[in-house]
Amino acid sequence: MKILLVCAGGMSTSILMRKMEQYWKEAGEELEIKAVGLGEYQDVYQKYDIVLVGPQVSYRIKEIKENTNLPCAAIESFDYAVANCPNIMRLAKRLYAEKNN
């Protein structure tokens, strides 16, 4: 699965990205993930299956969906804050299933 993480500047999501990579690896799942800011996602989204959006930019999710035509969802604030990788993985898998249906 290839996930694009979008936040305001890409900094906080890069921390989450590393935790997600470790969690997926321990779960035996394949994952390619990249964290970018709002100003960058349009340059790279074509390489990804789904888009996960940080809660601080969730107000832009409609625009991101329209621009990428990919399944998109905002990560819940609490899950984002504590890097709740099991919940984030479930969200990602649900979106990925949408893409493949």
N, CA, C and O atoms as CSV, one atom per row, in Angstrom:
chain,resi,resn,atom,element,x,y,z
A,1,MET,N,N,0.841,-1.170,0.000
A,1,MET,CA,C,0.000,0.000,0.000
A,1,MET,C,C,0.893,1.243,0.000
A,1,MET,O,O,1.912,1.298,0.688
A,2,LYS,N,N,0.490,2.214,-0.772
A,2,LYS,CA,C,1.240,3.463,-0.870
A,2,LYS,C,C,0.374,4.597,-0.332
A,2,LYS,O,O,-0.682,4.906,-0.884
A,3,ILE,N,N,0.838,5.209,0.756
A,3,ILE,CA,C,0.069,6.234,1.449
A,3,ILE,C,C,0.770,7.581,1.357
A,3,ILE,O,O,1.973,7.692,1.591
A,4,LEU,N,N,0.001,8.591,1.016
A,4,LEU,CA,C,0.491,9.966,1.053
A,4,LEU,C,C,-0.132,10.629,2.279
A,4,LEU,O,O,-1.355,10.699,2.400
A,5,LEU,N,N,0.716,11.117,3.188
A,5,LEU,CA,C,0.264,11.837,4.375
A,5,LEU,C,C,0.396,13.323,4.101
A,5,LEU,O,O,1.460,13.787,3.692
A,6,VAL,N,N,-0.667,14.067,4.321
A,6,VAL,CA,C,-0.643,15.504,4.057
A,6,VAL,C,C,-0.945,16.262,5.350
A,6,VAL,O,O,-1.926,15.979,6.038
A,7,CYS,N,N,-0.081,17.230,5.663
A,7,CYS,CA,C,-0.346,18.116,6.799
A,7,CYS,C,C,0.025,19.536,6.390
A,7,CYS,O,O,0.290,19.801,5.218
A,8,ALA,N,N,0.042,20.428,7.339
A,8,ALA,CA,C,0.302,21.830,7.014
A,8,ALA,C,C,1.684,22.020,6.387
A,8,ALA,O,O,1.811,22.663,5.345
A,9,GLY,N,N,2.709,21.463,7.016
A,9,GLY,CA,C,4.050,21.666,6.492
A,9,GLY,C,C,4.840,20.393,6.265
A,9,GLY,O,O,5.936,20.441,5.706
A,10,GLY,N,N,4.309,19.260,6.686
A,10,GLY,CA,C,5.010,17.994,6.501
A,10,GLY,C,C,5.880,17.586,7.674
A,10,GLY,O,O,6.433,16.486,7.675
A,11,MET,N,N,6.014,18.448,8.674
A,11,MET,CA,C,6.910,18.147,9.790
A,11,MET,C,C,6.282,17.167,10.794
A,11,MET,O,O,6.880,16.136,11.101
A,12,SER,N,N,5.112,17.472,11.296
A,12,SER,CA,C,4.506,16.590,12.298
A,12,SER,C,C,4.145,15.242,11.688
A,12,SER,O,O,4.232,14.214,12.361
A,13,THR,N,N,3.748,15.238,10.446
A,13,THR,CA,C,3.409,13.958,9.818
A,13,THR,C,C,4.646,13.113,9.587
A,13,THR,O,O,4.537,11.889,9.522
A,14,SER,N,N,5.812,13.716,9.462
A,14,SER,CA,C,7.012,12.897,9.267
A,14,SER,C,C,7.292,12.071,10.520
A,14,SER,O,O,7.809,10.958,10.418
A,15,ILE,N,N,6.961,12.595,11.699
A,15,ILE,CA,C,7.105,11.827,12.938
A,15,ILE,C,C,6.128,10.653,12.918
A,15,ILE,O,O,6.506,9.518,13.208
A,16,LEU,N,N,4.887,10.931,12.580
A,16,LEU,CA,C,3.877,9.879,12.487
A,16,LEU,C,C,4.272,8.854,11.421
A,16,LEU,O,O,4.084,7.653,11.615
A,17,MET,N,N,4.805,9.315,10.326
A,17,MET,CA,C,5.205,8.433,9.232
A,17,MET,C,C,6.214,7.388,9.722
A,17,MET,O,O,6.078,6.207,9.402
A,18,ARG,N,N,7.209,7.801,10.482
A,18,ARG,CA,C,8.206,6.847,10.979
A,18,ARG,C,C,7.569,5.810,11.899
A,18,ARG,O,O,7.915,4.630,11.843
A,19,LYS,N,N,6.644,6.249,12.741
A,19,LYS,CA,C,5.968,5.306,13.635
A,19,LYS,C,C,5.105,4.334,12.846
A,19,LYS,O,O,5.042,3.149,13.174
A,20,MET,N,N,4.444,4.827,11.815
A,20,MET,CA,C,3.618,3.961,10.978
A,20,MET,C,C,4.473,2.946,10.237
A,20,MET,O,O,4.105,1.774,10.148
A,21,GLU,N,N,5.604,3.378,9.706
A,21,GLU,CA,C,6.502,2.450,9.013
A,21,GLU,C,C,6.911,1.310,9.937
A,21,GLU,O,O,6.901,0.146,9.535
A,22,GLN,N,N,7.272,1.644,11.176
A,22,GLN,CA,C,7.679,0.627,12.146
A,22,GLN,C,C,6.523,-0.303,12.472
A,22,GLN,O,O,6.713,-1.518,12.530
A,23,TYR,N,N,5.336,0.234,12.684
A,23,TYR,CA,C,4.166,-0.581,13.020
A,23,TYR,C,C,3.825,-1.536,11.877
A,23,TYR,O,O,3.596,-2.724,12.108
A,24,TRP,N,N,3.791,-1.026,10.652
A,24,TRP,CA,C,3.467,-1.868,9.496
A,24,TRP,C,C,4.500,-2.991,9.356
A,24,TRP,O,O,4.153,-4.141,9.086
A,25,LYS,N,N,5.755,-2.640,9.543
A,25,LYS,CA,C,6.825,-3.635,9.421
A,25,LYS,C,C,6.634,-4.749,10.454
A,25,LYS,O,O,6.743,-5.930,10.126
A,26,GLU,N,N,6.346,-4.364,11.710
A,26,GLU,CA,C,6.119,-5.352,12.767
A,26,GLU,C,C,4.883,-6.195,12.483
A,26,GLU,O,O,4.821,-7.356,12.888
A,27,ALA,N,N,3.900,-5.629,11.794
A,27,ALA,CA,C,2.678,-6.360,11.447
A,27,ALA,C,C,2.855,-7.211,10.190
A,27,ALA,O,O,1.947,-7.946,9.801
A,28,GLY,N,N,4.022,-7.112,9.560
A,28,GLY,CA,C,4.282,-7.890,8.351
A,28,GLY,C,C,3.587,-7.347,7.118
A,28,GLY,O,O,3.367,-8.079,6.153
A,29,GLU,N,N,3.242,-6.070,7.143
A,29,GLU,CA,C,2.547,-5.430,6.025
A,29,GLU,C,C,3.533,-4.603,5.211
A,29,GLU,O,O,4.485,-4.041,5.753
A,30,GLU,N,N,3.297,-4.535,3.914
A,30,GLU,CA,C,4.125,-3.711,3.049
A,30,GLU,C,C,3.558,-2.301,2.992
A,30,GLU,O,O,2.353,-2.109,2.830
A,31,LEU,N,N,4.428,-1.333,3.125
A,31,LEU,CA,C,3.978,0.049,3.159
A,31,LEU,C,C,5.017,0.950,2.524
A,31,LEU,O,O,6.212,0.856,2.805
A,32,GLU,N,N,4.528,1.829,1.657
A,32,GLU,CA,C,5.337,2.938,1.173
A,32,GLU,C,C,4.578,4.187,1.588
A,32,GLU,O,O,3.392,4.329,1.291
A,33,ILE,N,N,5.261,5.086,2.272
A,33,ILE,CA,C,4.578,6.240,2.834
A,33,ILE,C,C,5.453,7.482,2.688
A,33,ILE,O,O,6.677,7.424,2.800
A,34,LYS,N,N,4.787,8.604,2.434
A,34,LYS,CA,C,5.505,9.873,2.297
A,34,LYS,C,C,4.678,10.953,2.968
A,34,LYS,O,O,3.457,10.997,2.820
A,35,ALA,N,N,5.358,11.832,3.715
A,35,ALA,CA,C,4.701,12.960,4.370
A,35,ALA,C,C,5.053,14.240,3.630
A,35,ALA,O,O,6.223,14.530,3.383
A,36,VAL,N,N,4.023,15.001,3.281
A,36,VAL,CA,C,4.232,16.264,2.558
A,36,VAL,C,C,3.310,17.346,3.128
A,36,VAL,O,O,2.330,17.055,3.814
A,37,GLY,N,N,3.648,18.582,2.830
A,37,GLY,CA,C,2.792,19.697,3.204
A,37,GLY,C,C,1.744,19.951,2.131
A,37,GLY,O,O,1.798,19.384,1.040
A,38,LEU,N,N,0.803,20.803,2.458
A,38,LEU,CA,C,-0.272,21.138,1.516
A,38,LEU,C,C,0.250,21.633,0.173
A,38,LEU,O,O,-0.357,21.365,-0.864
A,39,GLY,N,N,1.350,22.341,0.180
A,39,GLY,CA,C,1.883,22.891,-1.059
A,39,GLY,C,C,2.546,21.874,-1.969
A,39,GLY,O,O,2.893,22.196,-3.105
A,40,GLU,N,N,2.730,20.644,-1.486
A,40,GLU,CA,C,3.458,19.632,-2.260
A,40,GLU,C,C,2.637,18.471,-2.790
A,40,GLU,O,O,3.040,17.826,-3.758
A,41,TYR,N,N,1.491,18.190,-2.177
A,41,TYR,CA,C,0.803,16.939,-2.506
A,41,TYR,C,C,0.445,16.822,-3.984
A,41,TYR,O,O,0.442,15.719,-4.530
A,42,GLN,N,N,0.141,17.948,-4.644
A,42,GLN,CA,C,-0.255,17.875,-6.055
A,42,GLN,C,C,0.896,17.447,-6.963
A,42,GLN,O,O,0.668,16.998,-8.086
A,43,ASP,N,N,2.121,17.584,-6.482
A,43,ASP,CA,C,3.283,17.194,-7.282
A,43,ASP,C,C,3.572,15.703,-7.219
A,43,ASP,O,O,4.259,15.174,-8.092
A,44,VAL,N,N,3.053,15.004,-6.187
A,44,VAL,CA,C,3.449,13.610,-5.991
A,44,VAL,C,C,2.300,12.605,-5.852
A,44,VAL,O,O,2.553,11.401,-5.839
A,45,TYR,N,N,1.066,13.057,-5.750
A,45,TYR,CA,C,-0.041,12.154,-5.419
A,45,TYR,C,C,-0.208,11.010,-6.413
A,45,TYR,O,O,-0.742,9.963,-6.046
A,46,GLN,N,N,0.232,11.177,-7.658
A,46,GLN,CA,C,0.036,10.145,-8.683
A,46,GLN,C,C,0.723,8.831,-8.321
A,46,GLN,O,O,0.366,7.783,-8.860
A,47,LYS,N,N,1.685,8.869,-7.434
A,47,LYS,CA,C,2.447,7.670,-7.061
A,47,LYS,C,C,1.813,6.902,-5.912
A,47,LYS,O,O,2.368,5.896,-5.470
A,48,TYR,N,N,0.653,7.358,-5.411
A,48,TYR,CA,C,0.085,6.792,-4.188
A,48,TYR,C,C,-1.317,6.235,-4.406
A,48,TYR,O,O,-2.015,6.595,-5.354
A,49,ASP,N,N,-1.707,5.335,-3.484
A,49,ASP,CA,C,-3.023,4.692,-3.552
A,49,ASP,C,C,-4.085,5.484,-2.808
A,49,ASP,O,O,-5.226,5.590,-3.258
A,50,ILE,N,N,-3.697,6.045,-1.657
A,50,ILE,CA,C,-4.646,6.769,-0.807
A,50,ILE,C,C,-3.964,7.997,-0.211
A,50,ILE,O,O,-2.740,8.124,-0.229
A,51,VAL,N,N,-4.790,8.894,0.317
A,51,VAL,CA,C,-4.282,10.098,0.981
A,51,VAL,C,C,-4.873,10.155,2.387
A,51,VAL,O,O,-6.090,10.103,2.564
A,52,LEU,N,N,-3.996,10.263,3.381
A,52,LEU,CA,C,-4.421,10.507,4.752
A,52,LEU,C,C,-4.026,11.936,5.097
A,52,LEU,O,O,-2.917,12.378,4.798
A,53,VAL,N,N,-4.941,12.643,5.726
A,53,VAL,CA,C,-4.765,14.063,5.995
A,53,VAL,C,C,-4.692,14.289,7.496
A,53,VAL,O,O,-5.500,13.755,8.256
A,54,GLY,N,N,-3.712,15.090,7.916
A,54,GLY,CA,C,-3.605,15.450,9.321
A,54,GLY,C,C,-4.801,16.281,9.743
A,54,GLY,O,O,-5.372,17.004,8.927
A,55,PRO,N,N,-5.191,16.188,11.016
A,55,PRO,CA,C,-6.378,16.903,11.471
A,55,PRO,C,C,-6.282,18.422,11.302
A,55,PRO,O,O,-7.300,19.094,11.137
A,56,GLN,N,N,-5.075,18.958,11.342
A,56,GLN,CA,C,-4.916,20.411,11.232
A,56,GLN,C,C,-5.248,20.939,9.835
A,56,GLN,O,O,-5.433,22.144,9.665
A,57,VAL,N,N,-5.324,20.076,8.853
A,57,VAL,CA,C,-5.691,20.508,7.493
A,57,VAL,C,C,-6.924,19.768,6.973
A,57,VAL,O,O,-7.188,19.759,5.771
A,58,SER,N,N,-7.670,19.152,7.878
A,58,SER,CA,C,-8.842,18.370,7.451
A,58,SER,C,C,-9.889,19.238,6.763
A,58,SER,O,O,-10.706,18.730,5.995
A,59,TYR,N,N,-9.874,20.531,7.029
A,59,TYR,CA,C,-10.815,21.440,6.359
A,59,TYR,C,C,-10.561,21.516,4.855
A,59,TYR,O,O,-11.401,22.029,4.116
A,60,ARG,N,N,-9.417,21.014,4.393
A,60,ARG,CA,C,-9.087,21.033,2.958
A,60,ARG,C,C,-9.320,19.682,2.285
A,60,ARG,O,O,-8.951,19.498,1.125
A,61,ILE,N,N,-9.926,18.739,2.998
A,61,ILE,CA,C,-10.046,17.380,2.454
A,61,ILE,C,C,-10.865,17.332,1.168
A,61,ILE,O,O,-10.518,16.581,0.256
A,62,LYS,N,N,-11.927,18.100,1.071
A,62,LYS,CA,C,-12.744,18.099,-0.148
A,62,LYS,C,C,-11.899,18.518,-1.343
A,62,LYS,O,O,-11.959,17.893,-2.402
A,63,GLU,N,N,-11.119,19.567,-1.175
A,63,GLU,CA,C,-10.231,20.042,-2.248
A,63,GLU,C,C,-9.197,18.977,-2.626
A,63,GLU,O,O,-8.931,18.763,-3.808
A,64,ILE,N,N,-8.618,18.311,-1.626
A,64,ILE,CA,C,-7.606,17.278,-1.891
A,64,ILE,C,C,-8.232,16.117,-2.658
A,64,ILE,O,O,-7.635,15.606,-3.605
A,65,LYS,N,N,-9.437,15.697,-2.252
A,65,LYS,CA,C,-10.137,14.613,-2.971
A,65,LYS,C,C,-10.377,15.001,-4.428
A,65,LYS,O,O,-10.140,14.206,-5.338
A,66,GLU,N,N,-10.848,16.222,-4.640
A,66,GLU,CA,C,-11.133,16.676,-6.005
A,66,GLU,C,C,-9.858,16.757,-6.843
A,66,GLU,O,O,-9.866,16.395,-8.020
A,67,ASN,N,N,-8.774,17.224,-6.249
A,67,ASN,CA,C,-7.518,17.387,-6.992
A,67,ASN,C,C,-6.816,16.071,-7.294
A,67,ASN,O,O,-6.141,15.949,-8.316
A,68,THR,N,N,-6.973,15.078,-6.405
A,68,THR,CA,C,-6.236,13.827,-6.586
A,68,THR,C,C,-7.090,12.698,-7.147
A,68,THR,O,O,-6.565,11.775,-7.770
A,69,ASN,N,N,-8.401,12.761,-6.934
A,69,ASN,CA,C,-9.299,11.670,-7.308
A,69,ASN,C,C,-8.895,10.348,-6.646
A,69,ASN,O,O,-9.080,9.272,-7.215
A,70,LEU,N,N,-8.344,10.451,-5.442
A,70,LEU,CA,C,-7.954,9.281,-4.660
A,70,LEU,C,C,-8.816,9.207,-3.408
A,70,LEU,O,O,-9.341,10.225,-2.957
A,71,PRO,N,N,-8.969,7.996,-2.836
A,71,PRO,CA,C,-9.653,7.910,-1.549
A,71,PRO,C,C,-8.876,8.722,-0.507
A,71,PRO,O,O,-7.659,8.582,-0.384
A,72,CYS,N,N,-9.583,9.566,0.235
A,72,CYS,CA,C,-8.958,10.445,1.226
A,72,CYS,C,C,-9.747,10.385,2.524
A,72,CYS,O,O,-10.964,10.199,2.525
A,73,ALA,N,N,-9.031,10.547,3.622
A,73,ALA,CA,C,-9.690,10.663,4.929
A,73,ALA,C,C,-8.779,11.428,5.865
A,73,ALA,O,O,-7.555,11.410,5.735
A,74,ALA,N,N,-9.412,12.102,6.812
A,74,ALA,CA,C,-8.655,12.792,7.858
A,74,ALA,C,C,-8.395,11.813,8.992
A,74,ALA,O,O,-9.267,11.024,9.354
A,75,ILE,N,N,-7.212,11.868,9.540
A,75,ILE,CA,C,-6.875,11.076,10.715
A,75,ILE,C,C,-7.502,11.772,11.922
A,75,ILE,O,O,-7.376,12.987,12.075
A,76,GLU,N,N,-8.173,11.007,12.770
A,76,GLU,CA,C,-8.777,11.574,13.979
A,76,GLU,C,C,-7.698,12.269,14.815
A,76,GLU,O,O,-6.565,11.796,14.904
A,77,SER,N,N,-8.064,13.379,15.414
A,77,SER,CA,C,-7.108,14.184,16.190
A,77,SER,C,C,-6.373,13.376,17.254
A,77,SER,O,O,-5.152,13.477,17.382
A,78,PHE,N,N,-7.111,12.579,18.014
A,78,PHE,CA,C,-6.473,11.804,19.076
A,78,PHE,C,C,-5.517,10.764,18.500
A,78,PHE,O,O,-4.395,10.616,18.984
A,79,ASP,N,N,-5.960,10.040,17.462
A,79,ASP,CA,C,-5.104,9.023,16.843
A,79,ASP,C,C,-3.831,9.655,16.297
A,79,ASP,O,O,-2.748,9.078,16.390
A,80,TYR,N,N,-3.974,10.838,15.731
A,80,TYR,CA,C,-2.829,11.569,15.191
A,80,TYR,C,C,-1.882,11.976,16.318
A,80,TYR,O,O,-0.670,11.789,16.216
A,81,ALA,N,N,-2.443,12.533,17.393
A,81,ALA,CA,C,-1.637,13.054,18.496
A,81,ALA,C,C,-0.825,11.971,19.197
A,81,ALA,O,O,0.320,12.202,19.588
A,82,VAL,N,N,-1.417,10.790,19.354
A,82,VAL,CA,C,-0.723,9.716,20.075
A,82,VAL,C,C,-0.144,8.661,19.130
A,82,VAL,O,O,0.352,7.627,19.579
A,83,ALA,N,N,-0.208,8.922,17.827
A,83,ALA,CA,C,0.281,7.973,16.813
A,83,ALA,C,C,-0.332,6.592,17.027
A,83,ALA,O,O,0.378,5.592,17.140
A,84,ASN,N,N,-1.663,6.554,17.081
A,84,ASN,CA,C,-2.386,5.301,17.264
A,84,ASN,C,C,-2.363,4.517,15.949
A,84,ASN,O,O,-3.315,4.551,15.169
A,85,CYS,N,N,-1.266,3.822,15.728
A,85,CYS,CA,C,-1.056,3.135,14.453
A,85,CYS,C,C,-2.087,2.053,14.145
A,85,CYS,O,O,-2.450,1.899,12.979
A,86,PRO,N,N,-2.581,1.293,15.131
A,86,PRO,CA,C,-3.618,0.312,14.799
A,86,PRO,C,C,-4.869,0.967,14.196
A,86,PRO,O,O,-5.410,0.473,13.206
A,87,ASN,N,N,-5.325,2.068,14.785
A,87,ASN,CA,C,-6.501,2.758,14.233
A,87,ASN,C,C,-6.204,3.362,12.863
A,87,ASN,O,O,-7.038,3.303,11.960
A,88,ILE,N,N,-5.032,3.935,12.716
A,88,ILE,CA,C,-4.660,4.542,11.437
A,88,ILE,C,C,-4.538,3.471,10.365
A,88,ILE,O,O,-4.906,3.699,9.213
A,89,MET,N,N,-4.020,2.299,10.737
A,89,MET,CA,C,-3.908,1.198,9.778
A,89,MET,C,C,-5.302,0.748,9.326
A,89,MET,O,O,-5.510,0.487,8.142
A,90,ARG,N,N,-6.249,0.656,10.252
A,90,ARG,CA,C,-7.617,0.272,9.874
A,90,ARG,C,C,-8.218,1.290,8.907
A,90,ARG,O,O,-8.858,0.918,7.924
A,91,LEU,N,N,-8.013,2.559,9.187
A,91,LEU,CA,C,-8.501,3.617,8.307
A,91,LEU,C,C,-7.872,3.489,6.918
A,91,LEU,O,O,-8.566,3.574,5.905
A,92,ALA,N,N,-6.569,3.286,6.881
A,92,ALA,CA,C,-5.861,3.161,5.602
A,92,ALA,C,C,-6.363,1.949,4.812
A,92,ALA,O,O,-6.564,2.035,3.601
A,93,LYS,N,N,-6.559,0.844,5.486
A,93,LYS,CA,C,-7.031,-0.367,4.797
A,93,LYS,C,C,-8.447,-0.175,4.258
A,93,LYS,O,O,-8.768,-0.657,3.172
A,94,ARG,N,N,-9.298,0.532,5.016
A,94,ARG,CA,C,-10.652,0.803,4.537
A,94,ARG,C,C,-10.609,1.650,3.263
A,94,ARG,O,O,-11.322,1.373,2.299
A,95,LEU,N,N,-9.768,2.679,3.270
A,95,LEU,CA,C,-9.635,3.532,2.073
A,95,LEU,C,C,-9.071,2.740,0.896
A,95,LEU,O,O,-9.532,2.883,-0.237
A,96,TYR,N,N,-8.090,1.919,1.167
A,96,TYR,CA,C,-7.464,1.111,0.121
A,96,TYR,C,C,-8.492,0.159,-0.505
A,96,TYR,O,O,-8.493,-0.058,-1.717
A,97,ALA,N,N,-9.355,-0.395,0.326
A,97,ALA,CA,C,-10.412,-1.294,-0.175
A,97,ALA,C,C,-11.369,-0.516,-1.072
A,97,ALA,O,O,-11.830,-1.044,-2.084
A,98,GLU,N,N,-11.675,0.738,-0.713
A,98,GLU,CA,C,-12.527,1.595,-1.555
A,98,GLU,C,C,-11.920,1.784,-2.935
A,98,GLU,O,O,-12.614,1.739,-3.951
A,99,LYS,N,N,-10.605,1.998,-2.948
A,99,LYS,CA,C,-9.916,2.249,-4.224
A,99,LYS,C,C,-9.995,1.033,-5.135
A,99,LYS,O,O,-10.084,1.163,-6.356
A,100,ASN,N,N,-9.963,-0.139,-4.535
A,100,ASN,CA,C,-9.905,-1.373,-5.321
A,100,ASN,C,C,-11.277,-1.989,-5.569
A,100,ASN,O,O,-11.373,-3.119,-6.046
A,101,ASN,N,N,-12.329,-1.258,-5.252
A,101,ASN,CA,C,-13.685,-1.770,-5.522
A,101,ASN,C,C,-14.291,-1.073,-6.722
A,101,ASN,O,O,-15.424,-1.370,-7.101
